[in-house]
Amino acid sequence: MRSVLRLTGMSVFGICGILMWLFYIGALRQWLGTIGIAIGIFVAPGAIIFPFIYWLTEHEFPVRYFALWATGLAGIGLAALAAPRAP
């Protein structure tokens, strides 16, 4: 049972990470065109800084980004709870 919970938590975390990265690339493409896609692929998104830049640029709080972030943290928390205990 623990291995299923751990796998589920890690999968949720990984999928949320990929979706956050795609959100980042999409925003850069919207702002900079095709060069934004290249920047998004080769430059680390700065998961803490990017949402605030988005907020300042778009004048809209990135609720979906933070929801993905929170879901990913919950997934990693689930995986940590299901991890084997040290004796």
PDB file of N, CA, C and O in Angstrom, residues 14-73:
ATOM      1  N   GLY A  14       5.420  15.124 -10.212  1.00  0.00           N
ATOM      2  CA  GLY A  14       6.052  15.236 -11.527  1.00  0.00           C
ATOM      3  C   GLY A  14       5.136  15.862 -12.569  1.00  0.00           C
ATOM      4  O   GLY A  14       5.562  16.728 -13.341  1.00  0.00           O
ATOM      5  N   ILE A  15       3.892  15.453 -12.587  1.00  0.00           N
ATOM      6  CA  ILE A  15       2.941  16.004 -13.563  1.00  0.00           C
ATOM      7  C   ILE A  15       2.718  17.494 -13.303  1.00  0.00           C
ATOM      8  O   ILE A  15       2.669  18.292 -14.245  1.00  0.00           O
ATOM      9  N   CYS A  16       2.601  17.880 -12.041  1.00  0.00           N
ATOM     10  CA  CYS A  16       2.426  19.299 -11.714  1.00  0.00           C
ATOM     11  C   CYS A  16       3.658  20.109 -12.124  1.00  0.00           C
ATOM     12  O   CYS A  16       3.539  21.224 -12.617  1.00  0.00           O
ATOM     13  N   GLY A  17       4.834  19.535 -11.936  1.00  0.00           N
ATOM     14  CA  GLY A  17       6.055  20.219 -12.352  1.00  0.00           C
ATOM     15  C   GLY A  17       6.105  20.448 -13.852  1.00  0.00           C
ATOM     16  O   GLY A  17       6.467  21.532 -14.320  1.00  0.00           O
ATOM     17  N   ILE A  18       5.722  19.441 -14.617  1.00  0.00           N
ATOM     18  CA  ILE A  18       5.690  19.573 -16.080  1.00  0.00           C
ATOM     19  C   ILE A  18       4.655  20.606 -16.497  1.00  0.00           C
ATOM     20  O   ILE A  18       4.918  21.451 -17.373  1.00  0.00           O
ATOM     21  N   LEU A  19       3.481  20.599 -15.883  1.00  0.00           N
ATOM     22  CA  LEU A  19       2.438  21.570 -16.229  1.00  0.00           C
ATOM     23  C   LEU A  19       2.848  22.999 -15.866  1.00  0.00           C
ATOM     24  O   LEU A  19       2.548  23.942 -16.606  1.00  0.00           O
ATOM     25  N   MET A  20       3.551  23.163 -14.746  1.00  0.00           N
ATOM     26  CA  MET A  20       4.041  24.495 -14.370  1.00  0.00           C
ATOM     27  C   MET A  20       5.074  24.984 -15.385  1.00  0.00           C
ATOM     28  O   MET A  20       5.083  26.163 -15.757  1.00  0.00           O
ATOM     29  N   TRP A  21       5.926  24.087 -15.856  1.00  0.00           N
ATOM     30  CA  TRP A  21       6.929  24.449 -16.855  1.00  0.00           C
ATOM     31  C   TRP A  21       6.257  24.843 -18.171  1.00  0.00           C
ATOM     32  O   TRP A  21       6.650  25.822 -18.812  1.00  0.00           O
ATOM     33  N   LEU A  22       5.208  24.117 -18.569  1.00  0.00           N
ATOM     34  CA  LEU A  22       4.471  24.469 -19.780  1.00  0.00           C
ATOM     35  C   LEU A  22       3.759  25.812 -19.632  1.00  0.00           C
ATOM     36  O   LEU A  22       3.676  26.593 -20.591  1.00  0.00           O
ATOM     37  N   PHE A  23       3.238  26.099 -18.454  1.00  0.00           N
ATOM     38  CA  PHE A  23       2.621  27.396 -18.175  1.00  0.00           C
ATOM     39  C   PHE A  23       3.651  28.510 -18.358  1.00  0.00           C
ATOM     40  O   PHE A  23       3.379  29.545 -18.969  1.00  0.00           O
ATOM     41  N   TYR A  24       4.859  28.268 -17.856  1.00  0.00           N
ATOM     42  CA  TYR A  24       5.970  29.220 -17.966  1.00  0.00           C
ATOM     43  C   TYR A  24       6.338  29.449 -19.435  1.00  0.00           C
ATOM     44  O   TYR A  24       6.467  30.594 -19.883  1.00  0.00           O
ATOM     45  N   ILE A  25       6.486  28.384 -20.191  1.00  0.00           N
ATOM     46  CA  ILE A  25       6.828  28.511 -21.607  1.00  0.00           C
ATOM     47  C   ILE A  25       5.705  29.218 -22.364  1.00  0.00           C
ATOM     48  O   ILE A  25       5.963  30.055 -23.235  1.00  0.00           O
ATOM     49  N   GLY A  26       4.459  28.912 -22.041  1.00  0.00           N
ATOM     50  CA  GLY A  26       3.331  29.569 -22.699  1.00  0.00           C
ATOM     51  C   GLY A  26       3.303  31.069 -22.446  1.00  0.00           C
ATOM     52  O   GLY A  26       3.028  31.861 -23.348  1.00  0.00           O
ATOM     53  N   ALA A  27       3.601  31.469 -21.210  1.00  0.00           N
ATOM     54  CA  ALA A  27       3.630  32.902 -20.896  1.00  0.00           C
ATOM     55  C   ALA A  27       4.769  33.592 -21.633  1.00  0.00           C
ATOM     56  O   ALA A  27       4.588  34.686 -22.179  1.00  0.00           O
ATOM     57  N   LEU A  28       5.934  32.955 -21.678  1.00  0.00           N
ATOM     58  CA  LEU A  28       7.058  33.559 -22.398  1.00  0.00           C
ATOM     59  C   LEU A  28       6.783  33.639 -23.896  1.00  0.00           C
ATOM     60  O   LEU A  28       7.174  34.603 -24.555  1.00  0.00           O
ATOM     61  N   ARG A  29       6.099  32.628 -24.445  1.00  0.00           N
ATOM     62  CA  ARG A  29       5.747  32.670 -25.869  1.00  0.00           C
ATOM     63  C   ARG A  29       4.783  33.819 -26.152  1.00  0.00           C
ATOM     64  O   ARG A  29       4.906  34.520 -27.148  1.00  0.00           O
ATOM     65  N   GLN A  30       3.859  34.025 -25.239  1.00  0.00           N
ATOM     66  CA  GLN A  30       2.899  35.112 -25.412  1.00  0.00           C
ATOM     67  C   GLN A  30       3.597  36.470 -25.339  1.00  0.00           C
ATOM     68  O   GLN A  30       3.259  37.376 -26.086  1.00  0.00           O
ATOM     69  N   TRP A  31       4.571  36.606 -24.453  1.00  0.00           N
ATOM     70  CA  TRP A  31       5.262  37.875 -24.280  1.00  0.00           C
ATOM     71  C   TRP A  31       6.319  38.128 -25.347  1.00  0.00           C
ATOM     72  O   TRP A  31       6.475  39.248 -25.812  1.00  0.00           O
ATOM     73  N   LEU A  32       7.091  37.078 -25.745  1.00  0.00           N
ATOM     74  CA  LEU A  32       8.257  37.275 -26.599  1.00  0.00           C
ATOM     75  C   LEU A  32       8.192  36.552 -27.939  1.00  0.00           C
ATOM     76  O   LEU A  32       9.149  36.633 -28.714  1.00  0.00           O
ATOM     77  N   GLY A  33       7.146  35.823 -28.207  1.00  0.00           N
ATOM     78  CA  GLY A  33       7.047  35.089 -29.465  1.00  0.00           C
ATOM     79  C   GLY A  33       7.876  33.810 -29.417  1.00  0.00           C
ATOM     80  O   GLY A  33       8.066  33.209 -28.367  1.00  0.00           O
ATOM     81  N   THR A  34       8.399  33.407 -30.588  1.00  0.00           N
ATOM     82  CA  THR A  34       9.132  32.146 -30.654  1.00  0.00           C
ATOM     83  C   THR A  34      10.433  32.175 -29.853  1.00  0.00           C
ATOM     84  O   THR A  34      10.880  31.135 -29.372  1.00  0.00           O
ATOM     85  N   ILE A  35      11.045  33.325 -29.708  1.00  0.00           N
ATOM     86  CA  ILE A  35      12.250  33.413 -28.878  1.00  0.00           C
ATOM     87  C   ILE A  35      11.911  33.098 -27.415  1.00  0.00           C
ATOM     88  O   ILE A  35      12.743  32.577 -26.675  1.00  0.00           O
ATOM     89  N   GLY A  36      10.686  33.376 -27.008  1.00  0.00           N
ATOM     90  CA  GLY A  36      10.240  33.056 -25.654  1.00  0.00           C
ATOM     91  C   GLY A  36      10.219  31.563 -25.397  1.00  0.00           C
ATOM     92  O   GLY A  36      10.499  31.116 -24.283  1.00  0.00           O
ATOM     93  N   ILE A  37       9.902  30.770 -26.436  1.00  0.00           N
ATOM     94  CA  ILE A  37       9.924  29.318 -26.279  1.00  0.00           C
ATOM     95  C   ILE A  37      11.350  28.846 -26.025  1.00  0.00           C
ATOM     96  O   ILE A  37      11.591  28.028 -25.136  1.00  0.00           O
ATOM     97  N   ALA A  38      12.294  29.370 -26.784  1.00  0.00           N
ATOM     98  CA  ALA A  38      13.700  28.995 -26.585  1.00  0.00           C
ATOM     99  C   ALA A  38      14.179  29.406 -25.200  1.00  0.00           C
ATOM    100  O   ALA A  38      14.863  28.640 -24.509  1.00  0.00           O
ATOM    101  N   ILE A  39      13.821  30.590 -24.776  1.00  0.00           N
ATOM    102  CA  ILE A  39      14.200  31.041 -23.433  1.00  0.00           C
ATOM    103  C   ILE A  39      13.583  30.133 -22.376  1.00  0.00           C
ATOM    104  O   ILE A  39      14.232  29.748 -21.411  1.00  0.00           O
ATOM    105  N   GLY A  40      12.329  29.762 -22.568  1.00  0.00           N
ATOM    106  CA  GLY A  40      11.642  28.888 -21.618  1.00  0.00           C
ATOM    107  C   GLY A  40      12.263  27.514 -21.517  1.00  0.00           C
ATOM    108  O   GLY A  40      12.250  26.894 -20.463  1.00  0.00           O
ATOM    109  N   ILE A  41      12.829  27.028 -22.613  1.00  0.00           N
ATOM    110  CA  ILE A  41      13.448  25.713 -22.588  1.00  0.00           C
ATOM    111  C   ILE A  41      14.818  25.760 -21.932  1.00  0.00           C
ATOM    112  O   ILE A  41      15.182  24.868 -21.169  1.00  0.00           O
ATOM    113  N   PHE A  42      15.585  26.802 -22.183  1.00  0.00           N
ATOM    114  CA  PHE A  42      16.976  26.833 -21.733  1.00  0.00           C
ATOM    115  C   PHE A  42      17.224  27.596 -20.435  1.00  0.00           C
ATOM    116  O   PHE A  42      18.304  27.497 -19.869  1.00  0.00           O
ATOM    117  N   VAL A  43      16.252  28.345 -19.945  1.00  0.00           N
ATOM    118  CA  VAL A  43      16.439  29.133 -18.721  1.00  0.00           C
ATOM    119  C   VAL A  43      15.514  28.583 -17.640  1.00  0.00           C
ATOM    120  O   VAL A  43      14.330  28.356 -17.881  1.00  0.00           O
ATOM    121  N   ALA A  44      16.056  28.381 -16.456  1.00  0.00           N
ATOM    122  CA  ALA A  44      15.255  27.886 -15.334  1.00  0.00           C
ATOM    123  C   ALA A  44      14.163  28.900 -15.001  1.00  0.00           C
ATOM    124  O   ALA A  44      14.418  30.110 -14.985  1.00  0.00           O
ATOM    125  N   PRO A  45      12.946  28.424 -14.723  1.00  0.00           N
ATOM    126  CA  PRO A  45      11.834  29.351 -14.540  1.00  0.00           C
ATOM    127  C   PRO A  45      11.849  30.160 -13.254  1.00  0.00           C
ATOM    128  O   PRO A  45      11.186  31.178 -13.177  1.00  0.00           O
ATOM    129  N   GLY A  46      12.609  29.751 -12.282  1.00  0.00           N
ATOM    130  CA  GLY A  46      12.543  30.477 -11.012  1.00  0.00           C
ATOM    131  C   GLY A  46      11.142  30.383 -10.454  1.00  0.00           C
ATOM    132  O   GLY A  46      10.389  31.361 -10.474  1.00  0.00           O
ATOM    133  N   ALA A  47      10.772  29.223  -9.970  1.00  0.00           N
ATOM    134  CA  ALA A  47       9.398  28.930  -9.559  1.00  0.00           C
ATOM    135  C   ALA A  47       8.850  29.942  -8.568  1.00  0.00           C
ATOM    136  O   ALA A  47       7.644  30.136  -8.477  1.00  0.00           O
ATOM    137  N   ILE A  48       9.707  30.612  -7.839  1.00  0.00           N
ATOM    138  CA  ILE A  48       9.245  31.597  -6.868  1.00  0.00           C
ATOM    139  C   ILE A  48       9.125  32.975  -7.506  1.00  0.00           C
ATOM    140  O   ILE A  48       8.192  33.720  -7.216  1.00  0.00           O
ATOM    141  N   ILE A  49      10.010  33.320  -8.407  1.00  0.00           N
ATOM    142  CA  ILE A  49      10.025  34.658  -9.000  1.00  0.00           C
ATOM    143  C   ILE A  49       9.030  34.788 -10.155  1.00  0.00           C
ATOM    144  O   ILE A  49       8.340  35.804 -10.279  1.00  0.00           O
ATOM    145  N   PHE A  50       8.918  33.762 -10.996  1.00  0.00           N
ATOM    146  CA  PHE A  50       8.079  33.849 -12.191  1.00  0.00           C
ATOM    147  C   PHE A  50       6.626  34.246 -11.924  1.00  0.00           C
ATOM    148  O   PHE A  50       6.090  35.104 -12.628  1.00  0.00           O
ATOM    149  N   PRO A  51       5.928  33.652 -10.931  1.00  0.00           N
ATOM    150  CA  PRO A  51       4.526  34.038 -10.748  1.00  0.00           C
ATOM    151  C   PRO A  51       4.347  35.523 -10.434  1.00  0.00           C
ATOM    152  O   PRO A  51       3.364  36.135 -10.844  1.00  0.00           O
ATOM    153  N   PHE A  52       5.304  36.104  -9.733  1.00  0.00           N
ATOM    154  CA  PHE A  52       5.187  37.526  -9.412  1.00  0.00           C
ATOM    155  C   PHE A  52       5.470  38.404 -10.630  1.00  0.00           C
ATOM    156  O   PHE A  52       4.842  39.448 -10.806  1.00  0.00           O
ATOM    157  N   ILE A  53       6.383  37.971 -11.489  1.00  0.00           N
ATOM    158  CA  ILE A  53       6.611  38.686 -12.752  1.00  0.00           C
ATOM    159  C   ILE A  53       5.355  38.594 -13.608  1.00  0.00           C
ATOM    160  O   ILE A  53       4.937  39.582 -14.219  1.00  0.00           O
ATOM    161  N   TYR A  54       4.751  37.419 -13.653  1.00  0.00           N
ATOM    162  CA  TYR A  54       3.502  37.234 -14.394  1.00  0.00           C
ATOM    163  C   TYR A  54       2.416  38.152 -13.849  1.00  0.00           C
ATOM    164  O   TYR A  54       1.682  38.793 -14.607  1.00  0.00           O
ATOM    165  N   TRP A  55       2.313  38.222 -12.539  1.00  0.00           N
ATOM    166  CA  TRP A  55       1.303  39.050 -11.884  1.00  0.00           C
ATOM    167  C   TRP A  55       1.507  40.516 -12.246  1.00  0.00           C
ATOM    168  O   TRP A  55       0.555  41.233 -12.559  1.00  0.00           O
ATOM    169  N   LEU A  56       2.735  40.988 -12.216  1.00  0.00           N
ATOM    170  CA  LEU A  56       3.022  42.382 -12.556  1.00  0.00           C
ATOM    171  C   LEU A  56       2.802  42.669 -14.035  1.00  0.00           C
ATOM    172  O   LEU A  56       2.323  43.741 -14.403  1.00  0.00           O
ATOM    173  N   THR A  57       3.128  41.712 -14.885  1.00  0.00           N
ATOM    174  CA  THR A  57       3.011  41.915 -16.328  1.00  0.00           C
ATOM    175  C   THR A  57       1.566  41.836 -16.804  1.00  0.00           C
ATOM    176  O   THR A  57       1.113  42.684 -17.569  1.00  0.00           O
ATOM    177  N   GLU A  58       0.852  40.815 -16.372  1.00  0.00           N
ATOM    178  CA  GLU A  58      -0.515  40.571 -16.848  1.00  0.00           C
ATOM    179  C   GLU A  58      -1.583  41.250 -15.994  1.00  0.00           C
ATOM    180  O   GLU A  58      -2.747  41.259 -16.380  1.00  0.00           O
ATOM    181  N   HIS A  59      -1.221  41.773 -14.827  1.00  0.00           N
ATOM    182  CA  HIS A  59      -2.174  42.383 -13.887  1.00  0.00           C
ATOM    183  C   HIS A  59      -3.269  41.393 -13.504  1.00  0.00           C
ATOM    184  O   HIS A  59      -4.432  41.749 -13.346  1.00  0.00           O
ATOM    185  N   GLU A  60      -2.869  40.139 -13.384  1.00  0.00           N
ATOM    186  CA  GLU A  60      -3.793  39.073 -13.026  1.00  0.00           C
ATOM    187  C   GLU A  60      -3.026  38.062 -12.173  1.00  0.00           C
ATOM    188  O   GLU A  60      -1.957  37.598 -12.551  1.00  0.00           O
ATOM    189  N   PHE A  61      -3.576  37.738 -11.015  1.00  0.00           N
ATOM    190  CA  PHE A  61      -2.911  36.782 -10.128  1.00  0.00           C
ATOM    191  C   PHE A  61      -2.954  35.395 -10.757  1.00  0.00           C
ATOM    192  O   PHE A  61      -4.019  34.930 -11.168  1.00  0.00           O
ATOM    193  N   PRO A  62      -1.820  34.692 -10.862  1.00  0.00           N
ATOM    194  CA  PRO A  62      -1.781  33.374 -11.522  1.00  0.00           C
ATOM    195  C   PRO A  62      -2.316  32.254 -10.621  1.00  0.00           C
ATOM    196  O   PRO A  62      -1.566  31.457 -10.063  1.00  0.00           O
ATOM    197  N   VAL A  63      -3.614  32.192 -10.498  1.00  0.00           N
ATOM    198  CA  VAL A  63      -4.260  31.228  -9.605  1.00  0.00           C
ATOM    199  C   VAL A  63      -3.941  29.796 -10.034  1.00  0.00           C
ATOM    200  O   VAL A  63      -3.625  28.947  -9.197  1.00  0.00           O
ATOM    201  N   ARG A  64      -4.011  29.510 -11.342  1.00  0.00           N
ATOM    202  CA  ARG A  64      -3.738  28.151 -11.816  1.00  0.00           C
ATOM    203  C   ARG A  64      -2.319  27.718 -11.493  1.00  0.00           C
ATOM    204  O   ARG A  64      -2.070  26.569 -11.134  1.00  0.00           O
ATOM    205  N   TYR A  65      -1.371  28.635 -11.623  1.00  0.00           N
ATOM    206  CA  TYR A  65       0.027  28.332 -11.324  1.00  0.00           C
ATOM    207  C   TYR A  65       0.179  27.953  -9.851  1.00  0.00           C
ATOM    208  O   TYR A  65       0.818  26.952  -9.524  1.00  0.00           O
ATOM    209  N   PHE A  66      -0.415  28.750  -8.957  1.00  0.00           N
ATOM    210  CA  PHE A  66      -0.317  28.457  -7.530  1.00  0.00           C
ATOM    211  C   PHE A  66      -1.104  27.201  -7.154  1.00  0.00           C
ATOM    212  O   PHE A  66      -0.705  26.480  -6.234  1.00  0.00           O
ATOM    213  N   ALA A  67      -2.195  26.926  -7.855  1.00  0.00           N
ATOM    214  CA  ALA A  67      -2.940  25.694  -7.598  1.00  0.00           C
ATOM    215  C   ALA A  67      -2.096  24.479  -7.982  1.00  0.00           C
ATOM    216  O   ALA A  67      -2.063  23.476  -7.249  1.00  0.00           O
ATOM    217  N   LEU A  68      -1.396  24.558  -9.111  1.00  0.00           N
ATOM    218  CA  LEU A  68      -0.494  23.477  -9.504  1.00  0.00           C
ATOM    219  C   LEU A  68       0.639  23.325  -8.501  1.00  0.00           C
ATOM    220  O   LEU A  68       1.045  22.216  -8.158  1.00  0.00           O
ATOM    221  N   TRP A  69       1.164  24.444  -8.052  1.00  0.00           N
ATOM    222  CA  TRP A  69       2.256  24.437  -7.080  1.00  0.00           C
ATOM    223  C   TRP A  69       1.801  23.742  -5.786  1.00  0.00           C
ATOM    224  O   TRP A  69       2.494  22.873  -5.256  1.00  0.00           O
ATOM    225  N   ALA A  70       0.620  24.112  -5.282  1.00  0.00           N
ATOM    226  CA  ALA A  70       0.095  23.520  -4.057  1.00  0.00           C
ATOM    227  C   ALA A  70      -0.205  22.030  -4.243  1.00  0.00           C
ATOM    228  O   ALA A  70       0.062  21.219  -3.344  1.00  0.00           O
ATOM    229  N   THR A  71      -0.731  21.656  -5.401  1.00  0.00           N
ATOM    230  CA  THR A  71      -1.015  20.249  -5.673  1.00  0.00           C
ATOM    231  C   THR A  71       0.272  19.437  -5.725  1.00  0.00           C
ATOM    232  O   THR A  71       0.339  18.314  -5.211  1.00  0.00           O
ATOM    233  N   GLY A  72       1.315  20.004  -6.329  1.00  0.00           N
ATOM    234  CA  GLY A  72       2.606  19.332  -6.357  1.00  0.00           C
ATOM    235  C   GLY A  72       3.183  19.151  -4.969  1.00  0.00           C
ATOM    236  O   GLY A  72       3.734  18.090  -4.637  1.00  0.00           O
ATOM    237  N   LEU A  73       3.058  20.170  -4.134  1.00  0.00           N
ATOM    238  CA  LEU A  73       3.538  20.053  -2.756  1.00  0.00           C
ATOM    239  C   LEU A  73       2.744  19.004  -1.984  1.00  0.00           C
ATOM    240  O   LEU A  73       3.308  18.259  -1.177  1.00  0.00           O
TER     241      LEU A  73
END
